[in-house]
Tab-separated table of C-alpha atoms and ligand atoms in Angstrom:
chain	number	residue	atom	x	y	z
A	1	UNK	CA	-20.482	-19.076	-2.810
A	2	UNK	CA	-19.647	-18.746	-6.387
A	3	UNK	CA	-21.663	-16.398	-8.536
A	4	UNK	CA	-19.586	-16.048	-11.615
A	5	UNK	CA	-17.761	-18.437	-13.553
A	6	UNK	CA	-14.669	-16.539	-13.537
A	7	UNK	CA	-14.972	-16.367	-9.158
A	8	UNK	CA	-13.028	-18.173	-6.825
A	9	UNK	CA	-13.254	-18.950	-3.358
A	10	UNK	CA	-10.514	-18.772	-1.097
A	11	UNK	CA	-10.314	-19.528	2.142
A	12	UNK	CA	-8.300	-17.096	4.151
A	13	UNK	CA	-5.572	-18.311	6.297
A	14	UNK	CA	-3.685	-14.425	6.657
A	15	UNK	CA	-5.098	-11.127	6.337
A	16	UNK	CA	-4.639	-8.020	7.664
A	17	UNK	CA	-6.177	-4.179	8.515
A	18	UNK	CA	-4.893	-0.909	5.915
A	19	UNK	CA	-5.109	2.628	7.035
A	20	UNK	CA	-7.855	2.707	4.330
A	21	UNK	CA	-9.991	0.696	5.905
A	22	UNK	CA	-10.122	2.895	9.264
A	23	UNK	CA	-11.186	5.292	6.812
A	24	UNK	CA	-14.078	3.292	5.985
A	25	UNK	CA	-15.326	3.387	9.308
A	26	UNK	CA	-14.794	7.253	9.540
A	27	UNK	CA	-17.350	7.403	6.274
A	28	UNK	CA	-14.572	8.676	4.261
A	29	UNK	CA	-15.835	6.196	1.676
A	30	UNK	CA	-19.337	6.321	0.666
A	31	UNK	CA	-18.794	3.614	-2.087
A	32	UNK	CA	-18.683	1.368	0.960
A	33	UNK	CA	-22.357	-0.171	2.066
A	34	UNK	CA	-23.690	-1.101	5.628
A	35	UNK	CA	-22.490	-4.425	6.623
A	36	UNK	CA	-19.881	-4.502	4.029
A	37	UNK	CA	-16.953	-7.247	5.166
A	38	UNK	CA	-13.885	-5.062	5.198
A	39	UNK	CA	-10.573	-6.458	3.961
A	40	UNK	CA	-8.422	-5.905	0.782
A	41	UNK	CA	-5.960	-7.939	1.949
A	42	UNK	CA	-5.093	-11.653	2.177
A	43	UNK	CA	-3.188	-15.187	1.537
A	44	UNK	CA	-5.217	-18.846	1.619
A	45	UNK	CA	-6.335	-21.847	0.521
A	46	UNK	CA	-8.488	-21.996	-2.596
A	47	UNK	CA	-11.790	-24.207	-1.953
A	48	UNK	CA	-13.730	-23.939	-5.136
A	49	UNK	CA	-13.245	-22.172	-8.292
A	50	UNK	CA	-15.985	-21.792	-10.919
A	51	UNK	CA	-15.779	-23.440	-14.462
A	52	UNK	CA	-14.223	-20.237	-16.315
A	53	UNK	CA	-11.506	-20.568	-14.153
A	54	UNK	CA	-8.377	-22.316	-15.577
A	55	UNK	CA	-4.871	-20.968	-13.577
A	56	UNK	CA	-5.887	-22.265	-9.909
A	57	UNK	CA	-7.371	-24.951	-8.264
A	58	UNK	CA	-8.683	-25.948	-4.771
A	59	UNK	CA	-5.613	-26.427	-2.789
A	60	UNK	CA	-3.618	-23.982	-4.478
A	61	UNK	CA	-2.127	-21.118	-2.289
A	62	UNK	CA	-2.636	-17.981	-3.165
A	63	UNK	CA	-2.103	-14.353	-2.659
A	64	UNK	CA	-5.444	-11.993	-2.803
A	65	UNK	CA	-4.146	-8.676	-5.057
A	66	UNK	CA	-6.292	-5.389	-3.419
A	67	UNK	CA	-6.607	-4.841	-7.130
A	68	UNK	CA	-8.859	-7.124	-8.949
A	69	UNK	CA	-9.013	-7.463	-12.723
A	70	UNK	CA	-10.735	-8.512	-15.727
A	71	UNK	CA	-7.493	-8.427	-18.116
A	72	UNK	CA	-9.526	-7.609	-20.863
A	73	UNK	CA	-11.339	-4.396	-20.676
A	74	UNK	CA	-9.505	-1.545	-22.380
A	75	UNK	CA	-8.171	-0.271	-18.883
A	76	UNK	CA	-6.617	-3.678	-17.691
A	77	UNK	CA	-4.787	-3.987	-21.308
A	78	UNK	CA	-3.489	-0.474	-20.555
A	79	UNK	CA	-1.802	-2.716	-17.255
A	80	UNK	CA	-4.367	0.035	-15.485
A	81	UNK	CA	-6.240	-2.638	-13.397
A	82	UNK	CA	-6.792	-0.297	-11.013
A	83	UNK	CA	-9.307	1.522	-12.559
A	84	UNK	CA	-10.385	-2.484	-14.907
A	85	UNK	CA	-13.982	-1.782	-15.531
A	86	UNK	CA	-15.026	-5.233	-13.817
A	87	UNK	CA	-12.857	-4.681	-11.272
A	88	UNK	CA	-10.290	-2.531	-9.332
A	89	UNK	CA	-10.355	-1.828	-6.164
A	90	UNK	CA	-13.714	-3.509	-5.058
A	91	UNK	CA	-12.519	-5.642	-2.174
A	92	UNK	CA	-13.771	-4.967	0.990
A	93	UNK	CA	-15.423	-1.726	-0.996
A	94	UNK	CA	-18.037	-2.927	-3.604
A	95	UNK	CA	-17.952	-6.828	-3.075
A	96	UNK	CA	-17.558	-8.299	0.550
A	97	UNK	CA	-13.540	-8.370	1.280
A	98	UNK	CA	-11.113	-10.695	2.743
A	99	UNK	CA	-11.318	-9.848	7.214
A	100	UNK	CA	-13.350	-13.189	7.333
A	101	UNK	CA	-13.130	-16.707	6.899
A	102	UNK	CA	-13.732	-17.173	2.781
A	103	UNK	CA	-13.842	-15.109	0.378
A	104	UNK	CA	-15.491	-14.229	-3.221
A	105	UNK	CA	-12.723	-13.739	-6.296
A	106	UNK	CA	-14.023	-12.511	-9.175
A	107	UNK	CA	-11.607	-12.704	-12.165
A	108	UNK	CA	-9.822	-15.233	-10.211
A	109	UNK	CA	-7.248	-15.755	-13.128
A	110	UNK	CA	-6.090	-12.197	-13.334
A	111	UNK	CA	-6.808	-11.228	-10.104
A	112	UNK	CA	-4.633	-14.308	-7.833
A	113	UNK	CA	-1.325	-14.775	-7.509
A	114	UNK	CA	-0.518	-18.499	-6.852
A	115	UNK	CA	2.559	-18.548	-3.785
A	116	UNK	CA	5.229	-21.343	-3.215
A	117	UNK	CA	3.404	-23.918	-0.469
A	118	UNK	CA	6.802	-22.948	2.177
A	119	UNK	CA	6.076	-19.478	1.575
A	120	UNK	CA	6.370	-16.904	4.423
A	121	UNK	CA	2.618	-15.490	4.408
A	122	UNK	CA	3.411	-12.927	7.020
A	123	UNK	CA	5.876	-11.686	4.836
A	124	UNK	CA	3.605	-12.334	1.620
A	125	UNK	CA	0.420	-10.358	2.776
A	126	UNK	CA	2.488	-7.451	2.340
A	127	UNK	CA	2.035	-7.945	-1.431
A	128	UNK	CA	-1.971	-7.944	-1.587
A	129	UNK	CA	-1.527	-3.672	-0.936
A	130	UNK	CA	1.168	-1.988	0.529
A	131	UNK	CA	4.396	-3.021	-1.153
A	132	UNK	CA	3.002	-2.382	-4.355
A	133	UNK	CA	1.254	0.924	-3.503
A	134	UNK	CA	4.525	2.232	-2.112
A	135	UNK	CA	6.330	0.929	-4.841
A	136	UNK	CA	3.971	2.303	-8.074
A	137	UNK	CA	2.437	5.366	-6.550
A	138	UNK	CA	6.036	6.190	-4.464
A	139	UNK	CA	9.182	5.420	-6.118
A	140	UNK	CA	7.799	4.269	-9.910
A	141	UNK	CA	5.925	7.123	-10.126
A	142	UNK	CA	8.422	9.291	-8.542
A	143	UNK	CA	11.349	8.382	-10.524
A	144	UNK	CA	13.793	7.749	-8.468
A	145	UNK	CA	17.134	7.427	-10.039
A	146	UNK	CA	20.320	6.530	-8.501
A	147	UNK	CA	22.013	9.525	-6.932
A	148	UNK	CA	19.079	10.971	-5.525
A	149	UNK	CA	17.777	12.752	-2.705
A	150	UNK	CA	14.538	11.069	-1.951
A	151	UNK	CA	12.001	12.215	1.129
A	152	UNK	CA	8.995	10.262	2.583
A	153	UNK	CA	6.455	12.094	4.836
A	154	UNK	CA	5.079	9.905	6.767
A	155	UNK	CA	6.068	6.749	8.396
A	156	UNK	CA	3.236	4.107	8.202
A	157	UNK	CA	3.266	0.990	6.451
A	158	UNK	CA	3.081	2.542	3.187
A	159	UNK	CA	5.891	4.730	3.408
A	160	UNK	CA	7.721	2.232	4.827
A	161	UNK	CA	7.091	0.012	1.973
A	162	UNK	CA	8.078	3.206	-0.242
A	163	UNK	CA	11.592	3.270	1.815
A	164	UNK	CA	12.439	-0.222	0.970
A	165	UNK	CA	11.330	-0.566	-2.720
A	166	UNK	CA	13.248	2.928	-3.106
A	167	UNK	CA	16.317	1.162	-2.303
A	168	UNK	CA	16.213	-1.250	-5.736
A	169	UNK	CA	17.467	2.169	-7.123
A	170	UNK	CA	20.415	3.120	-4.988
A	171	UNK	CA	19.318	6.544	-3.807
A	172	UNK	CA	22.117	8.848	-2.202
A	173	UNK	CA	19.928	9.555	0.592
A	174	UNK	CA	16.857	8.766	2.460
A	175	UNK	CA	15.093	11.620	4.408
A	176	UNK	CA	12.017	10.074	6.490
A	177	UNK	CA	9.375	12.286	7.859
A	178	UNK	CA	7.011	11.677	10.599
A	179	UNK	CA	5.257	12.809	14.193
A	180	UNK	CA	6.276	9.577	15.363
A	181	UNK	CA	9.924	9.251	17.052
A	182	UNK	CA	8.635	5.128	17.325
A	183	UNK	CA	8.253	4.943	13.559
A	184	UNK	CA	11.163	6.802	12.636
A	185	UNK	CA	13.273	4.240	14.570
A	186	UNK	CA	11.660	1.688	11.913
A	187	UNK	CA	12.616	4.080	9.141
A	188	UNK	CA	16.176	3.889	10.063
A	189	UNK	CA	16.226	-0.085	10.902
A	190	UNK	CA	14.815	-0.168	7.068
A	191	UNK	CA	17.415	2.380	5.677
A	192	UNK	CA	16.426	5.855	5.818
A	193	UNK	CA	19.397	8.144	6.402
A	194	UNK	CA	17.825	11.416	7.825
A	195	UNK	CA	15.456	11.251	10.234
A	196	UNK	CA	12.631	14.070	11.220
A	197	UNK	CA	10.151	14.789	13.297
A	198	UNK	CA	7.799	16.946	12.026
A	199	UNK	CA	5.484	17.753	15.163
A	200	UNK	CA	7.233	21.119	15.305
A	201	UNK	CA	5.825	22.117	11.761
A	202	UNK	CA	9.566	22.912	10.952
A	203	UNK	CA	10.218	19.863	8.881
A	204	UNK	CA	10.455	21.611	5.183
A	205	UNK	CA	13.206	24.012	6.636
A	206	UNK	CA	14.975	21.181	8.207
A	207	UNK	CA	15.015	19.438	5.179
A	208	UNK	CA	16.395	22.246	2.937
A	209	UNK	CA	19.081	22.440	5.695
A	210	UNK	CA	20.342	18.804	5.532
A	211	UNK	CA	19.947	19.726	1.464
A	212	UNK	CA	22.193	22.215	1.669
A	213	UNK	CA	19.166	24.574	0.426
A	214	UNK	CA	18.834	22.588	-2.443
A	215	UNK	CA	15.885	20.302	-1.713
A	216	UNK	CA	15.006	16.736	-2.661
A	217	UNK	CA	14.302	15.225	-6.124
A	218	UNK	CA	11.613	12.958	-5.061
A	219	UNK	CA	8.684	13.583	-2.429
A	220	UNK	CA	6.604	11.165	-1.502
A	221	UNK	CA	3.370	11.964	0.280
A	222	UNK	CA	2.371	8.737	2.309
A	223	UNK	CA	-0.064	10.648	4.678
A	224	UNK	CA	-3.131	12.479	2.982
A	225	UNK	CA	-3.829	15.386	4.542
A	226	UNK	CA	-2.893	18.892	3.856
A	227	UNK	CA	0.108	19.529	5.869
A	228	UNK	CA	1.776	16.490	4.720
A	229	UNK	CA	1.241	17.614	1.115
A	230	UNK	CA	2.612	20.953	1.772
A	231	UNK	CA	5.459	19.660	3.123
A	232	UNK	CA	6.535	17.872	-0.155
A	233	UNK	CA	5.641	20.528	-2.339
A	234	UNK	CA	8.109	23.065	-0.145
A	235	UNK	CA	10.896	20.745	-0.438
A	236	UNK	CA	11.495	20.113	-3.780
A	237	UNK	CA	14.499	20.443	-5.716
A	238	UNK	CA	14.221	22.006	-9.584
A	239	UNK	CA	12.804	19.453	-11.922
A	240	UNK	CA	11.519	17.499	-8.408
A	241	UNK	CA	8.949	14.979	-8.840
A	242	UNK	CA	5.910	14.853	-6.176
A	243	UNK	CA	4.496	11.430	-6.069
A	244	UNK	CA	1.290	11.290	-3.901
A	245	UNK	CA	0.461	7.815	-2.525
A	246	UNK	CA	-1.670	9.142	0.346
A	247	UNK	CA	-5.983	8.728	0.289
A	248	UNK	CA	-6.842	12.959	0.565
A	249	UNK	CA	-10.367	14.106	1.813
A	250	UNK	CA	-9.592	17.495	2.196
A	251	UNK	CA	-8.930	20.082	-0.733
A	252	UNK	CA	-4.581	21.164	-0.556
A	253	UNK	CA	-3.188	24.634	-1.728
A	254	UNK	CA	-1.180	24.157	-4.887
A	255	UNK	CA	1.606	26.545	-4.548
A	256	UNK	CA	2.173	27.274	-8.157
A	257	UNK	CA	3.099	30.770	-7.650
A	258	UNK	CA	6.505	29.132	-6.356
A	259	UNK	CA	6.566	26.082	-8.491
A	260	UNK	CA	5.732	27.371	-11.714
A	261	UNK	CA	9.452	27.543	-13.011
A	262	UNK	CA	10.612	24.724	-11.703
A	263	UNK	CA	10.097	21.638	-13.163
A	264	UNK	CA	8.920	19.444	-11.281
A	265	UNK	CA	6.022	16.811	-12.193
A	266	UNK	CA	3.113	16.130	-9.330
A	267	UNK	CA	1.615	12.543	-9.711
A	268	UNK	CA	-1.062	10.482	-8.696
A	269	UNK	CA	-1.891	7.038	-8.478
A	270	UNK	CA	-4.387	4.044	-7.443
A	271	UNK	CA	-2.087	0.879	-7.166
A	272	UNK	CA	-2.045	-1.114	-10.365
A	273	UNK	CA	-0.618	-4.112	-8.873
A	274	UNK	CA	1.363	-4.297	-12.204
A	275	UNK	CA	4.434	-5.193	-10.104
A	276	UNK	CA	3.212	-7.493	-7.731
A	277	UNK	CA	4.647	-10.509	-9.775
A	278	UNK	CA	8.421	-8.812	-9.362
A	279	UNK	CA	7.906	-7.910	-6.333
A	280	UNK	CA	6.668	-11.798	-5.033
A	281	UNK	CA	10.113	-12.455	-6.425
A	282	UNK	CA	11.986	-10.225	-4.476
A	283	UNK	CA	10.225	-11.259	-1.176
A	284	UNK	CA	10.037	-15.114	-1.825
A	285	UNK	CA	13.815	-14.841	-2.510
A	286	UNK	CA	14.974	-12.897	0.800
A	287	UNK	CA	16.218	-9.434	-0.359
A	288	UNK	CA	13.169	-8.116	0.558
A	289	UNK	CA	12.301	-8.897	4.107
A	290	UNK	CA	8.309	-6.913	4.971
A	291	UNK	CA	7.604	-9.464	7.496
A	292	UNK	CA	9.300	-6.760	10.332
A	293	UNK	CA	6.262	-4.710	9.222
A	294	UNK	CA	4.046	-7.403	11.401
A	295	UNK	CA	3.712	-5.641	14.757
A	296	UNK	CA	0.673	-7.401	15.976
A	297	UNK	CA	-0.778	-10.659	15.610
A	298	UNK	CA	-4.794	-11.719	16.207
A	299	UNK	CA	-6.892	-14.599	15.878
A	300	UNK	CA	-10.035	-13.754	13.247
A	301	UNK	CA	-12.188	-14.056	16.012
A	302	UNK	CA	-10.405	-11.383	17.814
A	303	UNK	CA	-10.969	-9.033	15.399
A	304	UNK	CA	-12.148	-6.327	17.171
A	305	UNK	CA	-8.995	-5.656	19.548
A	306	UNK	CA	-7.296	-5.733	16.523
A	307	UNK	CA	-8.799	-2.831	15.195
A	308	UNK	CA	-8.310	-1.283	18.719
A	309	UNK	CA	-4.679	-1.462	18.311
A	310	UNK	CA	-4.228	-0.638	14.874
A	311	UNK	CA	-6.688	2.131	15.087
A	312	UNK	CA	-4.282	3.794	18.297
A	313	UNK	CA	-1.167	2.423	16.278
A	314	UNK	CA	1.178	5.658	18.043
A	315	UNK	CA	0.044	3.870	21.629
A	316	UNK	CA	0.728	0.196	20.781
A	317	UNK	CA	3.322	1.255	18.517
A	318	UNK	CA	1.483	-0.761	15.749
A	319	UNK	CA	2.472	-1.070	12.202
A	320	UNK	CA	0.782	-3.834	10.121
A	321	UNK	CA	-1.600	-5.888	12.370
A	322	UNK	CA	-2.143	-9.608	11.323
A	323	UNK	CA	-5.298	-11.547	11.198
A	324	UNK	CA	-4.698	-15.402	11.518
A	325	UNK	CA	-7.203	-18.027	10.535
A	326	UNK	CA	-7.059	-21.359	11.528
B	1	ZN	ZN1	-5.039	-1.021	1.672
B	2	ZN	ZN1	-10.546	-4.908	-16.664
């Protein structure tokens, strides 16, 4: 039902199940009430849109950004939606999110992308979060420049999504990082060049090896827990750049009795969803193909096996898991 004039309602047609919402269910996020609908994620049909709302209209396809935003506080015209004062990430957090059969927009204007009516939406879901999350918090925020020497720990769907974007920039090499032989076979389907398993704990030494002792100018942490961190901080090259995408609950040693001289930068980083409109471009024209991320496909009603399986992803060998709708 509407409650604002600026809302929306869409009716959902594809969503799907992030990492961050098995969090949820751990308690790892106390912003998160009782009987919250989860979801950030989404693509449908819009079925009513409130009188302040003048870009869509019921009927229009749309894409559901994880990031919602006013566009006019002083954090959304810093292109910092993810922190918009109205707004950011309160999907499936705050306000009741998109794993049903409608959904509430607020700032439907700012916070919608409308989607070409042939459109893919297997492949377009992939825009609400993880594309641009891997994309800003990963290779944006980690610089990476042609030439370079880029690693990923970790495997998942976000780091995945880092691997591809990280290719607009023509990287010299890919080093992929996981425990997971199954997801490092993805990694190399989508273009990493070095593979490692890292259930030895000998993956920083293996990567200076393949470096030639040298180490890699961009590390990006698409885990978020300690030993993943530590990884990326052991690895990098002078004037490296650390870009942390993964959602930490535990406190990490910063080693900057052996970093202190070298130059590198550490970042951080909610998804702004700045880039989602480039990014729809890429995907709607082809060069981008995140649709292979789909491992698993449910009816909405079936929700709770889909959880199962994404929540024992190494068993099923799951990667994104798809909620259909009618
Ligand atoms: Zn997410
Ligand atoms: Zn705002």
């Amino acid at each position: 039902m509407l409650q604002d004039p600026a809302d929306a309602i869409v009716r959902l047609t594809t969503s799907t199940i992030c990492g961050t919402d098995l969090h949820i269910l751990k308690g790892d996020v106390p912003s998160v009430a009782e009987g919250r609908i989860l979801g950030h994620e989404g693509v449908g049909v819009i079925t009513d849109v409130g009188p302040g709302v003048s870009a869509f209209h019921p009927g229009d396809r749309v894409l559901i950004s994880c990031i919602t935003s006013c566009g006019r506080c002083d954090f959304c015209r810093k292109q910092m939606y993810s922190h918009c004062r109205q707004g950011g990430w309160i999907l499936g957090n705050t306000i009741d999110g998109t794993q049903a059969e409608y959904v509430r927009i607020p700032h439907a204007d700012t916070s919608l992308y409308a989607i070409p009516a042939d459109g893919d939406e297997e492949a377009l879901v992939m825009l609400s979060d993880i594309l641009p999350t891997g994309f800003e918090c990963g290779v944006i925020n980690g610089q990476v420049h042609p030439g370079d020497t880029v690693a990923i720990v970790g495997a998942g769907p976000i780091g995945l999504a880092a691997l591809m974007t990280a290719q607009f920039y023509s990287p010299a090499s890919i080093i992929v990082i996981d425990i997971d032989d199954k997801r490092l076979d993805v990694a190399k389907a989508f273009g990493a060049t070095t593979l490692i398993n890292s259930t030895d704990g000998g993956a920083a030494q293996r990567v200076m090896d393949v470096t030639a002792g040298q180490g890699v100018d961009v590390a990006i942490e698409a885990v978020g827990v300690p030993a993943t961190f530590d990884i990326c901080q052991a690895i990098l090259a002078p004037g490296g750049r650390l870009a942390n995408v993964g959602v930490h609950g535990a406190p990490v040693a910063l080693h900057l009795e052996k970093l202190w001289d070298r130059n590198i930068t550490i970042t951080t980083r909610l998804v702004d969803t700045t880039t989602t409109p480039m990014l729809l471009k890429v995907v709607s024209s082809g060069r981008l193909q995140p649709r292979t991320l789909v491992t698993h496909r449910f009816a909405l009603d079936d929700i709770m096996q889909a959880y199962d399986t994404f929540e024992h992803a190494a068993r099923e060998g799951a990667l994104k898991v798809v909620l259909r709708n009618g």
